[in-house]
Amino acid sequence: MKLFKYFILLAALYFLSACLGYRAVEWRIHFNDNFTGGTVTVTFEDLTSDELNLFSTPKEREPERRKQRIRAQKEQDFKQLLDSYRNDSFLLDGVEMGVYIKERRLFEKDGKLYGSFSGVFRKLIPESDLKLELTKDKIVVTLQNDAGVERIETDGRMVTGEETTTITWPKTTHLIYWKTVMKKENPGQSHSLVDEFRRWQKGEKFE
């Protein structure tokens, strides 16, 4: 659907750098009474800076040098995150796509950095990667299976096949929810950006 395609584009803005990652992404959709529109909130949990080829030589792997490189990479990634978060061009794109973004947030929760978008939509249009369908008596979400996903959490009924996972809710439901939790790959090489966020909140500039 165009709505989900749009938010996938927002995610791409968030993680344009291959060094930015997240632990999970959560979707909450609240339909209006006649299912002609509603609100959607997408939340990225535990935003991180991931090490990618930072230490290709023995000298770069020395403890102090490694610490300096990680700090520099985290600051660079957080600056990029801020730039994407504060950029208004995708707000205009959202209006063209039928989604009016009402709120953007970066916030700390349980010692981790989160980012979220909330918007209002009027029309859902089928899209290939992720489908949301409204039948006579059900709401149906179909997700393409991904090897990088550890699990999916939801308040709906979930059935996993070879290529897709389908989640259904009764049409009497107006608020639906699911969360995709990613696998933890390369433990120890993902670094939280919450310290940079705290410094930014205190007024430090990331130029």
C-alpha positions as a Python dict, from the first residue, in 0.01 Angstrom:
ca = {
    (1, 'M'): (0, 0, 0),
    (2, 'K'): (116, 351, -60),
    (3, 'L'): (103, 428, 313),
    (4, 'F'): (352, 157, 398),
    (5, 'K'): (567, 234, 97),
    (6, 'Y'): (594, 588, 226),
    (7, 'F'): (701, 484, 571),
    (8, 'I'): (957, 247, 422),
    (9, 'L'): (1099, 554, 248),
    (10, 'L'): (1108, 732, 583),
    (11, 'A'): (1299, 439, 725),
    (12, 'A'): (1546, 469, 440),
    (13, 'L'): (1600, 833, 533),
    (14, 'Y'): (1664, 731, 890),
    (15, 'F'): (1913, 463, 792),
    (16, 'L'): (2066, 600, 477),
    (17, 'S'): (2410, 519, 618),
    (18, 'A'): (2494, 150, 633),
    (19, 'C'): (2629, 217, 983),
    (20, 'L'): (2288, 300, 1134),
    (21, 'G'): (2072, 22, 1269),
    (22, 'Y'): (1781, -57, 1499),
    (23, 'R'): (1662, -347, 1712),
    (24, 'A'): (1291, -340, 1622),
    (25, 'V'): (1026, -145, 1433),
    (26, 'E'): (671, -117, 1566),
    (27, 'W'): (356, -30, 1371),
    (28, 'R'): (31, 95, 1523),
    (29, 'I'): (-264, 180, 1299),
    (30, 'H'): (-587, 328, 1432),
    (31, 'F'): (-869, 323, 1176),
    (32, 'N'): (-1160, 563, 1186),
    (33, 'D'): (-1515, 434, 1234),
    (34, 'N'): (-1582, 350, 870),
    (35, 'F'): (-1225, 239, 783),
    (36, 'T'): (-1178, 513, 524),
    (37, 'G'): (-866, 647, 695),
    (38, 'G'): (-701, 685, 1031),
    (39, 'T'): (-367, 742, 1202),
    (40, 'V'): (-42, 549, 1189),
    (41, 'T'): (261, 553, 1419),
    (42, 'V'): (591, 385, 1331),
    (43, 'T'): (854, 354, 1605),
    (44, 'F'): (1216, 243, 1566),
    (45, 'E'): (1355, 93, 1886),
    (46, 'D'): (1717, 108, 2003),
    (47, 'L'): (1886, 313, 1731),
    (48, 'T'): (2252, 217, 1700),
    (49, 'S'): (2574, 289, 1516),
    (50, 'D'): (2719, -32, 1372),
    (51, 'E'): (3087, -93, 1308),
    (52, 'L'): (3163, -150, 941),
    (53, 'N'): (3526, -195, 835),
    (54, 'L'): (3649, 62, 1085),
    (55, 'F'): (3944, -146, 1199),
    (56, 'S'): (4105, -306, 896),
    (57, 'T'): (4465, -279, 1023),
    (58, 'P'): (4628, -393, 1350),
    (59, 'K'): (4701, -31, 1444),
    (60, 'E'): (4334, 63, 1404),
    (61, 'R'): (4241, -226, 1632),
    (62, 'E'): (4449, -91, 1919),
    (63, 'P'): (4214, -15, 2215),
    (64, 'E'): (4259, 363, 2223),
    (65, 'R'): (4247, 402, 1846),
    (66, 'R'): (3939, 180, 1829),
    (67, 'K'): (3767, 389, 2097),
    (68, 'Q'): (3837, 711, 1906),
    (69, 'R'): (3711, 567, 1577),
    (70, 'I'): (3391, 438, 1737),
    (71, 'R'): (3323, 776, 1897),
    (72, 'A'): (3378, 957, 1566),
    (73, 'Q'): (3152, 713, 1381),
    (74, 'K'): (2877, 746, 1642),
    (75, 'E'): (2886, 1126, 1621),
    (76, 'Q'): (2874, 1113, 1241),
    (77, 'D'): (2580, 872, 1245),
    (78, 'F'): (2391, 1074, 1504),
    (79, 'K'): (2439, 1390, 1297),
    (80, 'Q'): (2296, 1208, 996),
    (81, 'L'): (2005, 1089, 1209),
    (82, 'L'): (1935, 1446, 1320),
    (83, 'D'): (1957, 1575, 964),
    (84, 'S'): (1701, 1318, 847),
    (85, 'Y'): (1481, 1377, 1150),
    (86, 'R'): (1473, 1755, 1100),
    (87, 'N'): (1452, 1754, 720),
    (88, 'D'): (1111, 1879, 603),
    (89, 'S'): (1126, 1757, 243),
    (90, 'F'): (973, 1419, 328),
    (91, 'L'): (684, 1598, 500),
    (92, 'L'): (592, 1750, 164),
    (93, 'D'): (636, 1412, -5),
    (94, 'G'): (404, 1264, 255),
    (95, 'V'): (127, 1509, 169),
    (96, 'E'): (156, 1408, -196),
    (97, 'M'): (131, 1042, -96),
    (98, 'G'): (-174, 1098, 120),
    (99, 'V'): (-2, 1095, 462),
    (100, 'Y'): (12, 1407, 678),
    (101, 'I'): (292, 1373, 935),
    (102, 'K'): (180, 1532, 1260),
    (103, 'E'): (467, 1435, 1489),
    (104, 'R'): (833, 1331, 1472),
    (105, 'R'): (1021, 1236, 1783),
    (106, 'L'): (1358, 1120, 1907),
    (107, 'F'): (1338, 1006, 2267),
    (108, 'E'): (1506, 793, 2531),
    (109, 'K'): (1337, 493, 2688),
    (110, 'D'): (1494, 235, 2920),
    (111, 'G'): (1839, 370, 2839),
    (112, 'K'): (1793, 333, 2462),
    (113, 'L'): (1730, 578, 2179),
    (114, 'Y'): (1398, 561, 1993),
    (115, 'G'): (1267, 743, 1687),
    (116, 'S'): (903, 767, 1578),
    (117, 'F'): (672, 920, 1318),
    (118, 'S'): (296, 968, 1349),
    (119, 'G'): (66, 1066, 1065),
    (120, 'V'): (-289, 1079, 935),
    (121, 'F'): (-397, 896, 619),
    (122, 'R'): (-715, 880, 412),
    (123, 'K'): (-657, 605, 159),
    (124, 'L'): (-480, 269, 151),
    (125, 'I'): (-348, 146, -182),
    (126, 'P'): (-206, -209, -233),
    (127, 'E'): (172, -231, -261),
    (128, 'S'): (389, -533, -339),
    (129, 'D'): (623, -565, -38),
    (130, 'L'): (367, -529, 237),
    (131, 'K'): (-9, -550, 198),
    (132, 'L'): (-291, -429, 417),
    (133, 'E'): (-631, -545, 299),
    (134, 'L'): (-979, -478, 432),
    (135, 'T'): (-1223, -762, 362),
    (136, 'K'): (-1587, -789, 462),
    (137, 'D'): (-1506, -916, 811),
    (138, 'K'): (-1126, -897, 854),
    (139, 'I'): (-821, -672, 849),
    (140, 'V'): (-530, -856, 685),
    (141, 'V'): (-160, -762, 687),
    (142, 'T'): (79, -968, 475),
    (143, 'L'): (455, -936, 536),
    (144, 'Q'): (736, -1076, 325),
    (145, 'N'): (956, -1307, 534),
    (146, 'D'): (1306, -1175, 603),
    (147, 'A'): (1606, -1381, 717),
    (148, 'G'): (1717, -1089, 933),
    (149, 'V'): (1401, -1099, 1144),
    (150, 'E'): (1414, -1278, 1479),
    (151, 'R'): (1041, -1266, 1554),
    (152, 'I'): (718, -1077, 1500),
    (153, 'E'): (499, -966, 1791),
    (154, 'T'): (134, -873, 1740),
    (155, 'D'): (-209, -856, 1898),
    (156, 'G'): (-358, -1023, 1589),
    (157, 'R'): (-371, -1385, 1472),
    (158, 'M'): (-45, -1473, 1293),
    (159, 'V'): (24, -1751, 1042),
    (160, 'T'): (376, -1793, 900),
    (161, 'G'): (430, -1959, 562),
    (162, 'E'): (740, -2026, 352),
    (163, 'E'): (753, -1680, 194),
    (164, 'T'): (508, -1462, 385),
    (165, 'T'): (358, -1404, 729),
    (166, 'T'): (-9, -1313, 751),
    (167, 'I'): (-168, -1132, 1046),
    (168, 'T'): (-545, -1096, 1076),
    (169, 'W'): (-781, -904, 1304),
    (170, 'P'): (-1162, -903, 1315),
    (171, 'K'): (-1319, -605, 1136),
    (172, 'T'): (-1456, -495, 1474),
    (173, 'T'): (-1097, -398, 1565),
    (174, 'H'): (-999, -38, 1497),
    (175, 'L'): (-650, -41, 1652),
    (176, 'I'): (-397, -293, 1519),
    (177, 'Y'): (-37, -350, 1620),
    (178, 'W'): (267, -551, 1519),
    (179, 'K'): (639, -529, 1583),
    (180, 'T'): (927, -677, 1385),
    (181, 'V'): (1229, -762, 1602),
    (182, 'M'): (1558, -798, 1417),
    (183, 'K'): (1825, -1059, 1489),
    (184, 'K'): (2128, -948, 1689),
    (185, 'E'): (2410, -980, 1441),
    (186, 'N'): (2776, -909, 1523),
    (187, 'P'): (2728, -871, 1902),
    (188, 'G'): (2954, -605, 2049),
    (189, 'Q'): (2972, -414, 1721),
    (190, 'S'): (2647, -219, 1761),
    (191, 'H'): (2679, 93, 1976),
    (192, 'S'): (2386, 283, 2125),
    (193, 'L'): (2339, 647, 2024),
    (194, 'V'): (2171, 742, 2350),
    (195, 'D'): (2482, 922, 2483),
    (196, 'E'): (2493, 1143, 2174),
    (197, 'F'): (2121, 1211, 2216),
    (198, 'R'): (2175, 1318, 2578),
    (199, 'R'): (2457, 1551, 2474),
    (200, 'W'): (2234, 1700, 2204),
    (201, 'Q'): (1954, 1756, 2455),
    (202, 'K'): (2198, 1949, 2671),
    (203, 'G'): (2269, 2183, 2382),
    (204, 'E'): (2573, 2029, 2215),
    (205, 'K'): (2577, 2084, 1839),
    (206, 'F'): (2663, 1807, 1595),
    (207, 'E'): (2793, 1990, 1289),
}
